[in-house]
mmCIF file of C-alpha atoms in Angstrom:
data_model
loop_
_atom_site.group_PDB
_atom_site.id
_atom_site.type_symbol
_atom_site.label_atom_id
_atom_site.label_comp_id
_atom_site.label_asym_id
_atom_site.label_seq_id
_atom_site.Cartn_x
_atom_site.Cartn_y
_atom_site.Cartn_z
ATOM 1 C CA GLN A 1 -6.228 14.473 -1.347
ATOM 2 C CA SER A 2 -6.184 11.237 -3.201
ATOM 3 C CA VAL A 3 -6.836 10.993 -6.811
ATOM 4 C CA LEU A 4 -8.838 8.008 -6.357
ATOM 5 C CA THR A 5 -12.064 8.853 -4.706
ATOM 6 C CA GLN A 6 -14.049 6.309 -2.566
ATOM 7 C CA PRO A 7 -17.180 6.849 -0.458
ATOM 8 C CA PRO A 8 -15.985 7.429 3.268
ATOM 9 C CA SER A 9 -18.234 4.742 4.715
ATOM 10 C CA VAL A 10 -20.614 2.128 3.868
ATOM 11 C CA SER A 11 -22.765 -0.211 6.197
ATOM 12 C CA GLY A 12 -24.680 -3.112 5.965
ATOM 13 C CA THR A 13 -26.379 -5.976 8.191
ATOM 14 C CA PRO A 14 -25.110 -9.447 8.248
ATOM 15 C CA GLY A 15 -25.949 -11.196 4.901
ATOM 16 C CA GLN A 16 -26.421 -8.348 2.992
ATOM 17 C CA SER A 17 -24.131 -7.180 0.041
ATOM 18 C CA VAL A 18 -22.393 -4.098 -0.247
ATOM 19 C CA THR A 19 -20.264 -2.305 -3.023
ATOM 20 C CA ILE A 20 -17.419 0.171 -2.732
ATOM 21 C CA SER A 21 -16.819 2.619 -5.680
ATOM 22 C CA CYS A 22 -13.269 3.843 -6.799
ATOM 23 C CA SER A 23 -13.406 6.551 -9.192
ATOM 24 C CA GLY A 24 -10.254 7.651 -10.812
ATOM 25 C CA SER A 25 -9.132 9.198 -14.451
ATOM 26 C CA ARG A 26 -7.573 7.905 -17.642
ATOM 27 C CA SER A 27 -4.078 8.231 -16.275
ATOM 28 C CA ASN A 28 -4.676 5.663 -13.375
ATOM 29 C CA VAL A 29 -7.918 3.628 -13.242
ATOM 30 C CA GLY A 30 -8.516 4.089 -16.976
ATOM 31 C CA SER A 31 -5.051 2.644 -18.065
ATOM 32 C CA ASN A 32 -3.919 0.359 -15.359
ATOM 33 C CA LEU A 33 -4.936 -2.559 -13.175
ATOM 34 C CA VAL A 34 -6.666 -2.131 -9.822
ATOM 35 C CA TYR A 35 -5.910 -3.552 -6.487
ATOM 36 C CA TRP A 36 -7.824 -3.623 -3.405
ATOM 37 C CA TYR A 37 -6.645 -4.000 0.226
ATOM 38 C CA GLN A 38 -8.403 -4.745 3.436
ATOM 39 C CA GLN A 39 -6.965 -3.078 6.697
ATOM 40 C CA LEU A 40 -8.369 -4.747 9.673
ATOM 41 C CA PRO A 41 -8.339 -2.475 12.805
ATOM 42 C CA GLY A 42 -4.780 -2.140 14.139
ATOM 43 C CA THR A 43 -3.193 -4.203 11.659
ATOM 44 C CA ALA A 44 -1.279 -3.693 8.228
ATOM 45 C CA PRO A 45 -3.269 -3.728 5.233
ATOM 46 C CA ASN A 46 -3.827 -6.998 3.425
ATOM 47 C CA LEU A 47 -4.149 -7.775 -0.565
ATOM 48 C CA LEU A 48 -7.778 -8.693 -1.142
ATOM 49 C CA ILE A 49 -8.127 -8.262 -5.007
ATOM 50 C CA TYR A 50 -5.620 -8.096 -7.563
ATOM 51 C CA ARG A 51 -5.467 -7.349 -11.172
ATOM 52 C CA ASN A 52 -9.109 -5.903 -11.217
ATOM 53 C CA ASN A 53 -10.933 -9.185 -10.273
ATOM 54 C CA ASN A 54 -8.745 -11.900 -8.988
ATOM 55 C CA ARG A 55 -8.744 -13.246 -5.235
ATOM 56 C CA PRO A 56 -5.279 -14.282 -3.738
ATOM 57 C CA SER A 57 -5.472 -17.723 -2.154
ATOM 58 C CA GLY A 58 -7.536 -17.661 1.089
ATOM 59 C CA VAL A 59 -9.734 -14.682 0.257
ATOM 60 C CA PRO A 60 -13.303 -15.883 0.223
ATOM 61 C CA ASP A 61 -15.165 -15.919 -3.035
ATOM 62 C CA ARG A 62 -17.740 -13.438 -1.107
ATOM 63 C CA PHE A 63 -15.244 -10.618 -2.315
ATOM 64 C CA SER A 64 -15.143 -9.521 -6.002
ATOM 65 C CA GLY A 65 -13.706 -6.894 -8.037
ATOM 66 C CA SER A 66 -14.622 -5.307 -11.223
ATOM 67 C CA LYS A 67 -13.509 -2.407 -13.377
ATOM 68 C CA SER A 68 -15.234 -0.301 -16.081
ATOM 69 C CA GLY A 69 -13.498 2.765 -17.833
ATOM 70 C CA THR A 70 -12.200 5.140 -15.059
ATOM 71 C CA SER A 71 -14.083 3.422 -12.200
ATOM 72 C CA ALA A 72 -13.680 0.243 -10.139
ATOM 73 C CA SER A 73 -15.735 -1.472 -7.598
ATOM 74 C CA LEU A 74 -15.479 -4.107 -4.907
ATOM 75 C CA ALA A 75 -18.348 -6.021 -3.886
ATOM 76 C CA ILE A 76 -18.846 -7.978 -0.672
ATOM 77 C CA SER A 77 -21.710 -10.429 -0.569
ATOM 78 C CA GLY A 78 -23.013 -12.349 2.364
ATOM 79 C CA LEU A 79 -21.469 -9.461 4.843
ATOM 80 C CA ARG A 80 -20.001 -10.940 8.081
ATOM 81 C CA SER A 81 -18.942 -9.185 11.172
ATOM 82 C CA GLU A 82 -15.360 -9.771 10.432
ATOM 83 C CA ASP A 83 -15.604 -7.738 7.175
ATOM 84 C CA GLU A 84 -15.678 -4.747 9.169
ATOM 85 C CA ALA A 85 -12.597 -3.087 8.191
ATOM 86 C CA ASP A 86 -11.207 -0.206 6.045
ATOM 87 C CA TYR A 87 -10.897 -0.866 2.141
ATOM 88 C CA TYR A 88 -8.585 0.743 -0.111
ATOM 89 C CA CYS A 89 -8.375 0.745 -3.875
ATOM 90 C CA ALA A 90 -4.971 1.341 -5.649
ATOM 91 C CA THR A 91 -3.523 1.538 -8.878
ATOM 92 C CA TRP A 92 -0.643 3.019 -10.964
ATOM 93 C CA ASP A 93 -0.772 6.538 -12.220
ATOM 94 C CA ASP A 94 1.011 7.070 -15.465
ATOM 95 C CA SER A 95 1.282 10.902 -14.905
ATOM 96 C CA LEU A 96 4.450 12.608 -13.443
ATOM 97 C CA ARG A 97 6.860 9.773 -14.542
ATOM 98 C CA GLY A 98 4.590 7.153 -12.881
ATOM 99 C CA HIS A 99 3.631 6.323 -9.197
ATOM 100 C CA TYR A 100 1.278 4.334 -7.088
ATOM 101 C CA VAL A 101 -1.656 5.731 -5.726
ATOM 102 C CA PHE A 102 -4.311 4.580 -3.239
ATOM 103 C CA GLY A 103 -7.821 5.512 -2.900
ATOM 104 C CA SER A 104 -9.353 7.716 -0.128
ATOM 105 C CA GLY A 105 -10.520 4.618 1.814
ATOM 106 C CA THR A 106 -13.902 3.121 2.849
ATOM 107 C CA LYS A 107 -14.848 2.162 6.175
ATOM 108 C CA VAL A 108 -17.177 -0.822 6.193
ATOM 109 C CA THR A 109 -19.625 -1.167 9.141
ATOM 110 C CA VAL A 110 -21.424 -4.357 9.711
ATOM 111 C CA GLN B 1 6.501 -17.486 3.210
ATOM 112 C CA VAL B 2 8.469 -14.096 2.728
ATOM 113 C CA GLN B 3 8.062 -11.991 5.743
ATOM 114 C CA LEU B 4 9.028 -8.203 6.254
ATOM 115 C CA LYS B 5 9.733 -6.407 9.312
ATOM 116 C CA GLU B 6 10.414 -2.510 9.646
ATOM 117 C CA SER B 7 12.829 -0.997 12.343
ATOM 118 C CA GLY B 8 14.193 2.244 13.250
ATOM 119 C CA PRO B 9 13.513 5.295 15.543
ATOM 120 C CA GLY B 10 10.197 5.853 16.837
ATOM 121 C CA LEU B 11 10.792 9.513 17.414
ATOM 122 C CA VAL B 12 12.412 12.144 14.948
ATOM 123 C CA LYS B 13 13.074 15.816 15.837
ATOM 124 C CA PRO B 14 11.514 18.369 13.391
ATOM 125 C CA SER B 15 13.999 19.283 10.301
ATOM 126 C CA GLY B 16 15.750 16.038 11.136
ATOM 127 C CA THR B 17 15.966 12.798 9.028
ATOM 128 C CA LEU B 18 13.854 9.685 9.299
ATOM 129 C CA SER B 19 15.480 6.437 8.684
ATOM 130 C CA LEU B 20 13.871 3.114 8.439
ATOM 131 C CA THR B 21 14.985 -0.476 7.478
ATOM 132 C CA CYS B 22 12.908 -3.153 6.264
ATOM 133 C CA VAL B 23 14.418 -6.650 6.466
ATOM 134 C CA VAL B 24 13.272 -9.440 4.225
ATOM 135 C CA SER B 25 13.151 -13.011 5.732
ATOM 136 C CA ASN B 26 12.492 -16.201 3.989
ATOM 137 C CA GLY B 27 13.216 -14.749 0.553
ATOM 138 C CA SER B 28 15.979 -13.086 -1.448
ATOM 139 C CA ILE B 29 15.732 -9.298 -2.161
ATOM 140 C CA THR B 30 17.360 -9.919 -5.435
ATOM 141 C CA SER B 31 14.340 -11.857 -6.490
ATOM 142 C CA SER B 32 11.930 -10.234 -9.188
ATOM 143 C CA ASN B 33 10.195 -8.109 -6.760
ATOM 144 C CA TRP B 34 9.925 -4.305 -6.333
ATOM 145 C CA TRP B 35 10.140 -3.311 -2.596
ATOM 146 C CA THR B 36 7.925 -0.505 -1.468
ATOM 147 C CA TRP B 37 7.322 1.881 1.279
ATOM 148 C CA VAL B 38 3.848 3.023 2.058
ATOM 149 C CA ARG B 39 2.939 5.371 5.242
ATOM 150 C CA GLN B 40 -0.484 5.969 7.113
ATOM 151 C CA PRO B 41 -0.830 8.977 9.516
ATOM 152 C CA PRO B 42 -2.814 7.833 12.505
ATOM 153 C CA GLY B 43 -6.334 7.759 11.674
ATOM 154 C CA ARG B 44 -5.798 8.557 7.868
ATOM 155 C CA GLY B 45 -5.401 6.868 4.714
ATOM 156 C CA LEU B 46 -2.501 4.992 2.898
ATOM 157 C CA GLU B 47 0.202 7.073 0.966
ATOM 158 C CA TRP B 48 2.622 5.342 -1.342
ATOM 159 C CA VAL B 49 6.016 6.617 -0.662
ATOM 160 C CA GLY B 50 8.294 4.977 -3.154
ATOM 161 C CA GLU B 51 10.039 1.644 -4.312
ATOM 162 C CA ILE B 52 13.176 0.069 -5.327
ATOM 163 C CA TYR B 53 14.187 -2.806 -7.313
ATOM 164 C CA HIS B 54 17.208 -4.820 -6.446
ATOM 165 C CA SER B 55 19.261 -3.351 -9.322
ATOM 166 C CA GLY B 56 18.743 -0.051 -7.573
ATOM 167 C CA SER B 57 15.979 1.408 -9.862
ATOM 168 C CA THR B 58 13.699 3.567 -7.679
ATOM 169 C CA ASN B 59 10.225 5.362 -8.293
ATOM 170 C CA TYR B 60 9.116 7.914 -5.800
ATOM 171 C CA SER B 61 5.945 9.793 -4.750
ATOM 172 C CA PRO B 62 5.951 13.148 -6.800
ATOM 173 C CA SER B 63 4.925 14.900 -3.439
ATOM 174 C CA LEU B 64 7.767 13.350 -1.566
ATOM 175 C CA GLN B 65 10.603 12.734 -4.079
ATOM 176 C CA SER B 66 12.609 15.940 -3.139
ATOM 177 C CA ARG B 67 13.032 14.564 0.320
ATOM 178 C CA VAL B 68 13.102 10.846 0.168
ATOM 179 C CA THR B 69 15.947 8.257 -0.817
ATOM 180 C CA ILE B 70 15.140 4.520 -0.934
ATOM 181 C CA SER B 71 18.292 2.152 -1.072
ATOM 182 C CA VAL B 72 18.936 -1.616 -0.940
ATOM 183 C CA ASP B 73 21.492 -3.541 0.713
ATOM 184 C CA LYS B 74 21.705 -7.120 -0.831
ATOM 185 C CA SER B 75 24.339 -8.223 1.629
ATOM 186 C CA LYS B 76 21.950 -7.983 4.516
ATOM 187 C CA ASN B 77 18.681 -8.575 2.497
ATOM 188 C CA GLN B 78 17.276 -5.362 3.446
ATOM 189 C CA PHE B 79 16.241 -1.994 2.002
ATOM 190 C CA SER B 80 15.847 1.416 3.568
ATOM 191 C CA LEU B 81 14.035 4.621 3.534
ATOM 192 C CA LYS B 82 15.387 7.998 4.325
ATOM 193 C CA MET B 83 13.276 11.043 4.441
ATOM 194 C CA THR B 84 15.006 14.584 5.129
ATOM 195 C CA SER B 85 13.658 17.797 6.615
ATOM 196 C CA VAL B 86 10.853 16.099 8.523
ATOM 197 C CA THR B 87 7.901 17.714 10.013
ATOM 198 C CA ALA B 88 4.881 16.819 12.239
ATOM 199 C CA ALA B 89 2.978 15.999 8.998
ATOM 200 C CA ASP B 90 5.464 12.963 8.374
ATOM 201 C CA THR B 91 4.080 11.450 11.506
ATOM 202 C CA ALA B 92 2.793 8.050 10.345
ATOM 203 C CA PHE B 93 2.971 4.329 10.631
ATOM 204 C CA TYR B 94 5.546 3.370 8.081
ATOM 205 C CA TYR B 95 5.027 -0.132 6.260
ATOM 206 C CA CYS B 96 7.075 -1.934 3.830
ATOM 207 C CA ALA B 97 5.857 -4.315 1.344
ATOM 208 C CA ARG B 98 6.741 -6.635 -1.689
ATOM 209 C CA ASP B 99 5.386 -5.872 -5.015
ATOM 210 C CA PRO B 100 5.741 -9.051 -7.308
ATOM 211 C CA ARG B 101 4.577 -7.062 -10.139
ATOM 212 C CA THR B 102 5.063 -9.514 -13.000
ATOM 213 C CA ALA B 103 4.085 -12.524 -11.010
ATOM 214 C CA ALA B 104 1.145 -14.522 -11.285
ATOM 215 C CA VAL B 105 -0.221 -13.065 -8.192
ATOM 216 C CA ALA B 106 0.594 -9.327 -8.135
ATOM 217 C CA GLY B 107 -0.215 -6.621 -5.580
ATOM 218 C CA LEU B 108 1.487 -5.331 -2.574
ATOM 219 C CA SER B 109 1.963 -8.419 -0.427
ATOM 220 C CA PRO B 110 3.174 -9.287 2.130
ATOM 221 C CA TRP B 111 3.344 -6.310 4.363
ATOM 222 C CA GLY B 112 5.430 -5.700 7.496
ATOM 223 C CA PRO B 113 3.557 -5.041 10.652
ATOM 224 C CA GLY B 114 4.484 -1.342 10.346
ATOM 225 C CA THR B 115 6.408 1.085 12.614
ATOM 226 C CA LEU B 116 5.198 4.373 14.214
ATOM 227 C CA VAL B 117 7.305 7.254 13.566
ATOM 228 C CA THR B 118 6.592 10.434 15.496
ATOM 229 C CA VAL B 119 8.100 13.835 14.669
ATOM 230 C CA SER B 120 8.220 15.988 17.828
ATOM 231 C CA SER B 121 10.967 18.014 19.674
#
């Protein structure tokens, strides 16, 4: 069981917007920066959002991240077929000497 | 561009030891990065295994730390994962990744392509 809770799936039609939530606690999301990873089918994960709301070079501005308290969100606007993938939030957890934790993952279907 | 590539046996017997290596190319393992292992059972989510800095400092997942050792070989520009007493529950794709924690752009990036390790007799 992951300490970061995400909805198992979200879906939308092309052009729509969807939001993925990531719920944690004070020891993880509430105290640390959040990252988002996109995993296309059959491939390794790829960094999508870093430090809550920043996009690495090459990531379209259709993707945006935010954080408030012990929750974070990933928004995808102008949904495209190539956005169909699994998405994971992640952050550091300060408990038990500190360790990195991933969310449970959300499958986005377009 | 830094590239990572995992290698190791694809099949390990139950109660045996899983050993994987991640070779870093187009970059130095002694740069200011943490080097990470992540695993993913087929069809399931990501699980952080642990990380190492080139100085030898390590952090491990609390649920795995009693069985896991991560080491670095600066002469070969690679780092390794050893996991003892494996069971079928350790069957997974194993990925290595770089974590430039204090850089302008942080987060696990890049990742290796991953390697599937199956625990079976």
